CSV table of C-alpha atoms and ligand atoms in Angstrom, one decimal:
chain,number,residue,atom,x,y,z
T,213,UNK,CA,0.0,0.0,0.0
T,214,UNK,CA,1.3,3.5,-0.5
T,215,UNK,CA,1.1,5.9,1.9
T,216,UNK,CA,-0.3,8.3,0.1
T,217,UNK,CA,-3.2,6.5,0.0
T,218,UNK,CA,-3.7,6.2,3.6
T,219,UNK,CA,-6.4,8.5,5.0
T,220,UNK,CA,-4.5,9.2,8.6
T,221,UNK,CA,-7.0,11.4,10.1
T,222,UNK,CA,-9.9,9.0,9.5
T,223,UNK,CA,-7.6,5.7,10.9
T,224,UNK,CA,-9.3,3.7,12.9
T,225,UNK,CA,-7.4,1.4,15.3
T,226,UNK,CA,-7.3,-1.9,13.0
T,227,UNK,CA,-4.6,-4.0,11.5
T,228,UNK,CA,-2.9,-2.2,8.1
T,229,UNK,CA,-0.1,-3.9,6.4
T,230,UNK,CA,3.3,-2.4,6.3
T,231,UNK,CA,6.6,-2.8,4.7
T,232,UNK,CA,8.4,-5.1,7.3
T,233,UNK,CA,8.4,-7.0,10.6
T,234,UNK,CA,11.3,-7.9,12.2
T,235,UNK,CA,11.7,-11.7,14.4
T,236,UNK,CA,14.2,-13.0,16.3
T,237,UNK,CA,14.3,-16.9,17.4
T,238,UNK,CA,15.8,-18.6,20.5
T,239,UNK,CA,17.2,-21.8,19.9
T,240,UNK,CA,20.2,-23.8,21.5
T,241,UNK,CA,20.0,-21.9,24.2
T,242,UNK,CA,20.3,-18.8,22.6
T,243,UNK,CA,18.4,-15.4,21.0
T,244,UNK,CA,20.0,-15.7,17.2
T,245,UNK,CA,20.2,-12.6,15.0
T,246,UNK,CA,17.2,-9.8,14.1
T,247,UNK,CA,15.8,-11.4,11.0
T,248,UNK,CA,13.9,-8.8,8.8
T,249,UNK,CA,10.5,-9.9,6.6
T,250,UNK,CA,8.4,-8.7,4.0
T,251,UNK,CA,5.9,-11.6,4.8
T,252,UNK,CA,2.8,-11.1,6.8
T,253,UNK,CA,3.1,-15.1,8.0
T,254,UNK,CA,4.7,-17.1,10.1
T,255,UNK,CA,5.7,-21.0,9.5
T,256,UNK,CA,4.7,-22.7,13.2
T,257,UNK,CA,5.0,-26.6,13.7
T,258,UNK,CA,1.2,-27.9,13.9
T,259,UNK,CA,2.6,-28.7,17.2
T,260,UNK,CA,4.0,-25.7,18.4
T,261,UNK,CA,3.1,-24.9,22.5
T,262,UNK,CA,2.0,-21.7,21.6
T,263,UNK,CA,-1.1,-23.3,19.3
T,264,UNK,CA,-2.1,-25.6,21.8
T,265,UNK,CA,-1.1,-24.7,25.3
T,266,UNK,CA,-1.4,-20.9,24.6
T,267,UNK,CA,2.7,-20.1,25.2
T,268,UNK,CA,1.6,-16.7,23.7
T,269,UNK,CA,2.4,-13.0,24.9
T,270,UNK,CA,2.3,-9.4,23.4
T,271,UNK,CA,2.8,-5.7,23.6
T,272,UNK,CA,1.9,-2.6,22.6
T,273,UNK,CA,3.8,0.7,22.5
T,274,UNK,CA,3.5,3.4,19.9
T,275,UNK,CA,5.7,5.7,17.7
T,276,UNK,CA,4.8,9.7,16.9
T,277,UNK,CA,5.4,11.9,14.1
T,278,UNK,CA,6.6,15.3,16.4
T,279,UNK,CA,5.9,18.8,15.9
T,280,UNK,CA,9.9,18.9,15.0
T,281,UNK,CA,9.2,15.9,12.0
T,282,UNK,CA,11.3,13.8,14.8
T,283,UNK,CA,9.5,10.3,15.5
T,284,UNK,CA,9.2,9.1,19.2
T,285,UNK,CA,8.4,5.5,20.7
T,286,UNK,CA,7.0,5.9,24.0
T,287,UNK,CA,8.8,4.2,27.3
T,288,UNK,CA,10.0,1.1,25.1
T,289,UNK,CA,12.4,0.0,28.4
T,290,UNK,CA,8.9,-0.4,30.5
T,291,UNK,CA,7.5,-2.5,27.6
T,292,UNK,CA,10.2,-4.8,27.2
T,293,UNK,CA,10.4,-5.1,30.9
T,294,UNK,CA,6.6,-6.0,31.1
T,295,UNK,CA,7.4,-8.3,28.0
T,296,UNK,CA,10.3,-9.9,30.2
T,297,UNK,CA,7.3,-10.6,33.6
T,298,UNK,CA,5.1,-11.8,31.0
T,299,UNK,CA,7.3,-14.8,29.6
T,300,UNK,CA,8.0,-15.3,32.8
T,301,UNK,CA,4.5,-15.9,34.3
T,302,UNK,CA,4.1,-18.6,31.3
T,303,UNK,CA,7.3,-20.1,31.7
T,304,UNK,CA,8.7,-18.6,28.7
T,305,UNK,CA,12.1,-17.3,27.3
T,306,UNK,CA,12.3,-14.1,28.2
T,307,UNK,CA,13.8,-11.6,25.4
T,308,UNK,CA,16.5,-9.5,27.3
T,309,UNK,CA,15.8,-5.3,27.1
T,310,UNK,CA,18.0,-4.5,24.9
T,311,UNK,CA,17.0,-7.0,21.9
T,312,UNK,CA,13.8,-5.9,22.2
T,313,UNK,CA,14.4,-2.0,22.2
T,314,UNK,CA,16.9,-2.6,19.1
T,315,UNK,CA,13.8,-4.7,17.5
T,316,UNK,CA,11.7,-2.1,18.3
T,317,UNK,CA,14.0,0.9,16.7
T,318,UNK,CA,14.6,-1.6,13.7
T,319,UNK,CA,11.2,-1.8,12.6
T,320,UNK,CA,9.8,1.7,13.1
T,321,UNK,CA,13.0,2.5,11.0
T,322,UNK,CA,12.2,0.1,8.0
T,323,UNK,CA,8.6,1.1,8.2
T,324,UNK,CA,9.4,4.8,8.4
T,325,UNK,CA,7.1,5.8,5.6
T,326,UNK,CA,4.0,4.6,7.9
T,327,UNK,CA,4.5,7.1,10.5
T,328,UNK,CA,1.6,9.0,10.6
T,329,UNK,CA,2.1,12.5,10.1
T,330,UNK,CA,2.1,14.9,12.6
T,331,UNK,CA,-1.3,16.7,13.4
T,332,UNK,CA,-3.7,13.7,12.4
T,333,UNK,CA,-3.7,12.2,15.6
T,334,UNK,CA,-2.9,8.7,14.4
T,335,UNK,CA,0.5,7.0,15.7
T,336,UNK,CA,2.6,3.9,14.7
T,337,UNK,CA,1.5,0.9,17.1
T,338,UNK,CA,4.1,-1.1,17.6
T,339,UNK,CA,2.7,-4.9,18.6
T,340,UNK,CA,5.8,-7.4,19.8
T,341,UNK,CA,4.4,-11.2,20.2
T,342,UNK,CA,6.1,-14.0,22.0
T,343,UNK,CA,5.3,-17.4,21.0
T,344,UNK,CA,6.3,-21.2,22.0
T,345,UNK,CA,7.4,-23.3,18.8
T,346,UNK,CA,8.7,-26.6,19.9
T,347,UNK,CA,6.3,-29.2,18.8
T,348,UNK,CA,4.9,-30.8,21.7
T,349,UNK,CA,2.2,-33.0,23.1
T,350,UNK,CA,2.8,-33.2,26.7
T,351,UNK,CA,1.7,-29.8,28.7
T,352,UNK,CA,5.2,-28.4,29.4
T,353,UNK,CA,7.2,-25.4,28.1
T,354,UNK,CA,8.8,-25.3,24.7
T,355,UNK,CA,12.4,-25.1,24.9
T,356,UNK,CA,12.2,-22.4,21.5
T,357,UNK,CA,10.8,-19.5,21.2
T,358,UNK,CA,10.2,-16.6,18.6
T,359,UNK,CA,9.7,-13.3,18.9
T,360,UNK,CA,7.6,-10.9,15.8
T,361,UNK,CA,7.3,-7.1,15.7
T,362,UNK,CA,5.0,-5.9,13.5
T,363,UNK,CA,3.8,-2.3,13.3
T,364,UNK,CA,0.4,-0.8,11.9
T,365,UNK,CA,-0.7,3.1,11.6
T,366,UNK,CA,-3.8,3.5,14.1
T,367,UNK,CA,-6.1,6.0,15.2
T,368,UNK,CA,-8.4,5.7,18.1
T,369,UNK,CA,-9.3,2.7,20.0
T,370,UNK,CA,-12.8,3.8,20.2
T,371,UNK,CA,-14.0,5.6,17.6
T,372,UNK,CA,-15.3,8.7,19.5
T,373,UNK,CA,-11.9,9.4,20.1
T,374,UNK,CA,-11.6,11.6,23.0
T,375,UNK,CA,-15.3,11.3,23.9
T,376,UNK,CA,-17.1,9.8,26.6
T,377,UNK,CA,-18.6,6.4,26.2
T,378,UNK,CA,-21.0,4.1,28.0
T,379,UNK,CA,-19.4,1.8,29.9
T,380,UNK,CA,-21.4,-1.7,31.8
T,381,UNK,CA,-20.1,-3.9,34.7
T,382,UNK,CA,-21.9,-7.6,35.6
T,383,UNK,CA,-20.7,-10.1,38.2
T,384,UNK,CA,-21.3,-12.2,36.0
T,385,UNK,CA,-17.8,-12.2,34.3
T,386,UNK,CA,-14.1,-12.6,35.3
T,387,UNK,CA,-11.2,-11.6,33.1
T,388,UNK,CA,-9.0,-13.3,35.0
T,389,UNK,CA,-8.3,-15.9,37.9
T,390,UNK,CA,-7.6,-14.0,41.8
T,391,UNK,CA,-4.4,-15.6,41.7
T,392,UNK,CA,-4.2,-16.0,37.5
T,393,UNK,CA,-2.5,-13.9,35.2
T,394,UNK,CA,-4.4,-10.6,35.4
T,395,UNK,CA,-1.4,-8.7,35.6
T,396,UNK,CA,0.5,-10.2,32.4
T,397,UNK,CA,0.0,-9.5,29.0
T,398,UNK,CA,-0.7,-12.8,27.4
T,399,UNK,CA,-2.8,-13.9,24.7
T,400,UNK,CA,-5.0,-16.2,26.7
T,401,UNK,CA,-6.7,-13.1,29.0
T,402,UNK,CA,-8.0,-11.5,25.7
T,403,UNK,CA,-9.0,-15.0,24.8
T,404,UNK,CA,-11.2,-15.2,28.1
T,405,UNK,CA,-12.3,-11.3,27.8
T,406,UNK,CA,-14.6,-12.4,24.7
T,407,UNK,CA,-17.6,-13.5,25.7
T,408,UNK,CA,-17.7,-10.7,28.3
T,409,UNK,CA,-16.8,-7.7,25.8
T,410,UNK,CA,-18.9,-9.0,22.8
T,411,UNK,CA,-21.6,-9.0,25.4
T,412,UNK,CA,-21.4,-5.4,26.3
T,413,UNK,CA,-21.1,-4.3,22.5
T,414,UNK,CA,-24.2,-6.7,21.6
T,415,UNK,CA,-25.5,-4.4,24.6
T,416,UNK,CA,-24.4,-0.6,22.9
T,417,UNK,CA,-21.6,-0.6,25.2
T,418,UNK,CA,-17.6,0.3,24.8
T,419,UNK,CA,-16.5,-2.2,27.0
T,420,UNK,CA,-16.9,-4.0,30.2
T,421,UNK,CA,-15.7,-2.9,32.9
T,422,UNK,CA,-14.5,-6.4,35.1
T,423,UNK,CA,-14.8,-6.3,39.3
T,424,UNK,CA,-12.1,-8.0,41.3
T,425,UNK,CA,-12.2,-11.6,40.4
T,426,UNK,CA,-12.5,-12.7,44.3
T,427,UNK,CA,-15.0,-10.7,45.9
T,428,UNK,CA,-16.6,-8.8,43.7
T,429,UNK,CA,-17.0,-6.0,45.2
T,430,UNK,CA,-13.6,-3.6,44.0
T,431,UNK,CA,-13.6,-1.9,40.3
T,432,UNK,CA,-10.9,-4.2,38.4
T,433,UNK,CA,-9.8,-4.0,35.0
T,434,UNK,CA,-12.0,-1.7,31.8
T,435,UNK,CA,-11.9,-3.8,29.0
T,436,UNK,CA,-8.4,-3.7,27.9
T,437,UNK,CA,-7.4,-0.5,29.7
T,438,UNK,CA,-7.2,0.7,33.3
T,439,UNK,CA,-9.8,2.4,35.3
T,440,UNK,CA,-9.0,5.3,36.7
T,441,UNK,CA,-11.7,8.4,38.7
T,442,UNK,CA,-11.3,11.7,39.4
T,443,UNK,CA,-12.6,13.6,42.5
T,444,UNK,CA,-11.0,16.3,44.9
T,445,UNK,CA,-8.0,16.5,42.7
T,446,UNK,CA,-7.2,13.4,43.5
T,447,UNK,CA,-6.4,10.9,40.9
T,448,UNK,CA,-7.7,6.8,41.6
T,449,UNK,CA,-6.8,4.2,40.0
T,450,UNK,CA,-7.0,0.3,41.7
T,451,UNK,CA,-4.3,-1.4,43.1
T,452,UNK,CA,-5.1,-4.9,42.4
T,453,UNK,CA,-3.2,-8.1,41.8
T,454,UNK,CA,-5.2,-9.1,38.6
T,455,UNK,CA,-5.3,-5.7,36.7
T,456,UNK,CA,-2.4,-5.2,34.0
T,457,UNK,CA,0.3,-2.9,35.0
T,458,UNK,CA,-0.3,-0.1,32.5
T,459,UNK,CA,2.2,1.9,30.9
T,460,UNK,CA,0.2,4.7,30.6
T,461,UNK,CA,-1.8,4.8,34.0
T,462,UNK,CA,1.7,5.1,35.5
T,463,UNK,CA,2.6,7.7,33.6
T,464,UNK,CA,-0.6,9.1,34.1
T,465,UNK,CA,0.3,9.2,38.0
T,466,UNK,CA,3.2,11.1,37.0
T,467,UNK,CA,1.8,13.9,35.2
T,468,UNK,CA,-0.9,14.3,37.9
T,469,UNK,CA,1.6,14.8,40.3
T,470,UNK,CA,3.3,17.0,38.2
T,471,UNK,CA,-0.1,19.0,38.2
T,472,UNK,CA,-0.5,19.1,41.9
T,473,UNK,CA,-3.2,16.4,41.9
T,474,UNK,CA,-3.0,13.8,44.4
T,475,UNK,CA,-2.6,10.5,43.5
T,476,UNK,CA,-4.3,7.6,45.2
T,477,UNK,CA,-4.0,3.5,43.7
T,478,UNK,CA,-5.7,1.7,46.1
T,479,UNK,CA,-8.9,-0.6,46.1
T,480,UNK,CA,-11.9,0.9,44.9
T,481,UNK,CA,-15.1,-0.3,46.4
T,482,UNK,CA,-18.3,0.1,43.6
T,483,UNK,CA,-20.2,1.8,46.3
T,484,UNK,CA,-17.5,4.8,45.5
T,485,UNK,CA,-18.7,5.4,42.3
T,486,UNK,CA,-21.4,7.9,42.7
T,487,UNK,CA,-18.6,10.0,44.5
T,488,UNK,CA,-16.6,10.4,41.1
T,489,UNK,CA,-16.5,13.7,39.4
T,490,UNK,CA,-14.9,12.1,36.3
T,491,UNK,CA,-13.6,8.8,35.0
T,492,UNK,CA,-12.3,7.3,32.3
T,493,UNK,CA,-9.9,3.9,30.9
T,494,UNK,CA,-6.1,4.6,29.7
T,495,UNK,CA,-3.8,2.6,27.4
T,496,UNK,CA,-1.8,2.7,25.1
T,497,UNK,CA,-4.7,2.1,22.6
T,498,UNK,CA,-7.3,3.9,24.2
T,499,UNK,CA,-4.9,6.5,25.7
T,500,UNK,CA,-7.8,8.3,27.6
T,501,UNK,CA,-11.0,7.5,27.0
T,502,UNK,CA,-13.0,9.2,28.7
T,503,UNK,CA,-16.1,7.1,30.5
T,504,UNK,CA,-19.6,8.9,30.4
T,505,UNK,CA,-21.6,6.3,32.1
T,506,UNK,CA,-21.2,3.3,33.7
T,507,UNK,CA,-24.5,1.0,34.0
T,508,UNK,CA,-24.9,-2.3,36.3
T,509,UNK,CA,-26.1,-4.6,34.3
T,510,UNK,CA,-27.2,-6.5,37.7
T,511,UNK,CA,-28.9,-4.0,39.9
T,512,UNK,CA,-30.1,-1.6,36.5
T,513,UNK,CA,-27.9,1.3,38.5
T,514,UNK,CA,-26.9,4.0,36.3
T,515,UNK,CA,-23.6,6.2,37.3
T,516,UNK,CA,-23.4,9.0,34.9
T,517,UNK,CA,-20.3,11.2,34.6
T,518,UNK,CA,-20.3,13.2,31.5
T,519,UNK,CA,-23.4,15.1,31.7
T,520,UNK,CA,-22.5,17.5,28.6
T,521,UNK,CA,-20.8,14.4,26.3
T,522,UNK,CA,-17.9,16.3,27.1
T,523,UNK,CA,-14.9,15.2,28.7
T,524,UNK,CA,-13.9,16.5,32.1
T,525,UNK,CA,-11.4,19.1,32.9
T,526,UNK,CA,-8.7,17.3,34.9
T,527,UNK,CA,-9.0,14.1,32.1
T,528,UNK,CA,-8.4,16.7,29.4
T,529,UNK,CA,-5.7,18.2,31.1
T,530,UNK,CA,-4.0,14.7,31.8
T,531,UNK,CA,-4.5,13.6,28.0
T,532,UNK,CA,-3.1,17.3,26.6
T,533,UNK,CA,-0.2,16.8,29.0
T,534,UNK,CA,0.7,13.3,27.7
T,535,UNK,CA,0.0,13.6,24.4
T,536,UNK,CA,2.2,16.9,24.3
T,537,UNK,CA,4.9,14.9,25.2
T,538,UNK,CA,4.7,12.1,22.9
T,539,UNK,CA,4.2,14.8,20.0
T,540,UNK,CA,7.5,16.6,20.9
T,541,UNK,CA,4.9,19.7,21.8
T,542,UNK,CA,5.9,19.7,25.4
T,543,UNK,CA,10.0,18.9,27.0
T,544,UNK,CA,10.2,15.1,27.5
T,545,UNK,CA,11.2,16.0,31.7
T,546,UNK,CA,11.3,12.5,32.4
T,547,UNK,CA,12.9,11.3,29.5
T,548,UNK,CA,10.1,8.6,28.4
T,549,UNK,CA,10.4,9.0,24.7
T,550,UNK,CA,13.3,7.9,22.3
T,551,UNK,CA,13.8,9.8,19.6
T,552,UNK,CA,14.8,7.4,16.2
T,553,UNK,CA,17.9,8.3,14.5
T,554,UNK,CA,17.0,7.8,10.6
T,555,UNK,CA,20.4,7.0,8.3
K,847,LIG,N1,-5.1,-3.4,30.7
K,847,LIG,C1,-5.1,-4.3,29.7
K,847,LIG,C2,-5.9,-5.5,29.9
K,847,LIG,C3,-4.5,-4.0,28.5
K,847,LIG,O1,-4.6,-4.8,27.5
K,847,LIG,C4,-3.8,-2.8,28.3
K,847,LIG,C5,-3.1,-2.5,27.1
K,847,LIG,O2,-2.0,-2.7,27.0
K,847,LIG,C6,-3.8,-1.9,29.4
K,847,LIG,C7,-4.4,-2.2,30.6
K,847,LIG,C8,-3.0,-0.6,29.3
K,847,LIG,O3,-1.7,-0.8,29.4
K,847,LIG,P1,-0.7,0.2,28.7
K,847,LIG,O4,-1.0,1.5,29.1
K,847,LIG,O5,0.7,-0.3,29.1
K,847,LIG,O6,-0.9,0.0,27.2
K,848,LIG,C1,-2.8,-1.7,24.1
K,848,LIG,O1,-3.4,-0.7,24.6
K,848,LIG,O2,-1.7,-1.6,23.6
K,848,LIG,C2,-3.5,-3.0,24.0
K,848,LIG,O3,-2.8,-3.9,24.0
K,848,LIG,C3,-4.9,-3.0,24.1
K,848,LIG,C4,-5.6,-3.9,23.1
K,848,LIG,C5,-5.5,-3.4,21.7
K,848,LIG,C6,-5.3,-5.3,23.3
């Protein structure tokens, strides 16, 4: 595809094909060179653990287009550490940092032309996979593993963007185990997140938003984003064994502090709700989203936020803040974005 034929301010976040991936494969013992491809498949043993036992984690981190033409991937050292917790919570290899930020450079570089330009408000997504490939039968861990990045120009998550959306909760679904993987990024929790989120969309809803898997009782993971709420300049986001770690919640933290907002990641009862001023899910897909309702689908409650479809003021600040920085619009203070040198 040419680029010129890509319509960047109407991107929607979906898969595009690109130039190149890059892979890497551990075997012997060993990772083995940075092998570049123009092909969008993979040859995988009918027997590979990754088909059958679900040896299978990603990523996803993003590259900008700056005000200054300079691109920028976001915190790549906290993805490829979270890429590193995640092999190790299913007994996989894991890739060492710096073969994954040198993957990760390599293939924004060869796919340079699918940058989106600055000032459409699309970005590069940057999706590294880990996958088992020894054929096996009995349930253990392969003893090879390979590692693909591919990258895709995106634009919004949800397509309102920076708007609020509807958001549901039910007991009646769990993401995740209490002592599971909730806080890894592996293939197998979006797997188990289907039912639940092609429930709420059947429903005219964004996404689900999951209570804590052992009580039921503590706002847990939205969809495939955190939750976070807003009230007396405070920012709250759970603390919770089975949410994901995001990327961009903790950098949200950051930048509130950097405001003068308080900052406060503990559990969050459902009762609390009602008490929010504003809410919303962050990611590195969604970024912010802001929420604009949240409805129990059990007891037909209704918690409405966003009583002008408008997102709040300290959410907009928050998202101006952090998207300033990825953009190159506002100085990088803590030094989360790596600027690509280009030959
Ligand atoms: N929670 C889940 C389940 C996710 O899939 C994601 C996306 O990566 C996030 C949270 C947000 O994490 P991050 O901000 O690192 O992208
Ligand atoms: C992300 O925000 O990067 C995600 O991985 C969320 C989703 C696309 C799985």
């Amino acid at each position: 595809m040419k680029e010129t034929e890509i319509d960047w301010k109407n991107l929607s976040f979906g898969y595009l094909p690109t130039d190149y991936n890059v892979r890497c494969t551990f075997k012997d013992g060993k990772w083995g060179p940075i092998e570049v491809s123009d092909s969008e498949y993979i040859p995988i043993h009918i027997s590979a653990s990754c088909l059958h036992y679900g040896q299978e984690s990603f990523e996803g981190l993003k590259a900008f287009r700056g005000k200054d033409g300079k691109v920028r991937v976001f915190r790549m050292r906290e993805n490829a550490r979270r890429f590193i917790n995640s092999a190790h919570g299913i007994k996989m290899e894991p890739m060492p940092e710096d073969l994954f930020c040198e993957m990760v450079k390599k293939v924004v570089k060869l796919n340079e032309r699918f940058v989106p330009p600055y000032g459409t408000g699309a970005s590069l997504y940057i999706r590294p996979l880990e996958i088992g490939i020894s054929p096996l039968l009995g349930v253990k861990p392969a003893k090879e593993y390979m590692v693909v990045m591919l990258v895709s120009p995106v634009g919004p998550y949800f397509k309102d963007g920076f708007k609020p959306t509807k958001v549901c909760l039910s007991r009646e679904y769990d993401r995740v185990a209490p002592k599971g993987t909730g806080a890894i990024k592996i293939g197998g929790n979006y797997a188990a997140s289907l039912v639940a989120g092609e429930k709420a969309h059947e429903l005219g809803y964004s996404v689900m938003l999951y209570l804590d898997p052992k009580e039921k009782k503590y706002l847990d993971e939205c969809g495939a984003a955190n939750f976070f709420g807003i009230k007396d300049n405070t920012y709250v986001t759970p603390a919770s064994p089975s949410v994901l770690p995001s990327i961009t919640n903790m950098s949200l933290r950051q930048l509130a502090e950097d405001l003068g907002i308080k900052v406060e990641q503990r559990h969050i009862p459902i009762d609390e709700l009602p008490t929010f001023e504003e809410v919303g899910a962050c990611g590195t897909a969604a970024v912010i989203s802001p929420v604009g309702e949240i409805d129990d689908l059990d007891t037909g409650e209704k918690y409405v936020f966003a009583k002008d479809g408008q997102a709040g003021p300290v959410s907009t600040r928050l998202y101006n803040k952090l998207r300033g920085i990825q953009l190159g619009e506002e100085p990088d203070t803590h030094g989360w974005c790596d600027i690509i040198e280009f030959d």
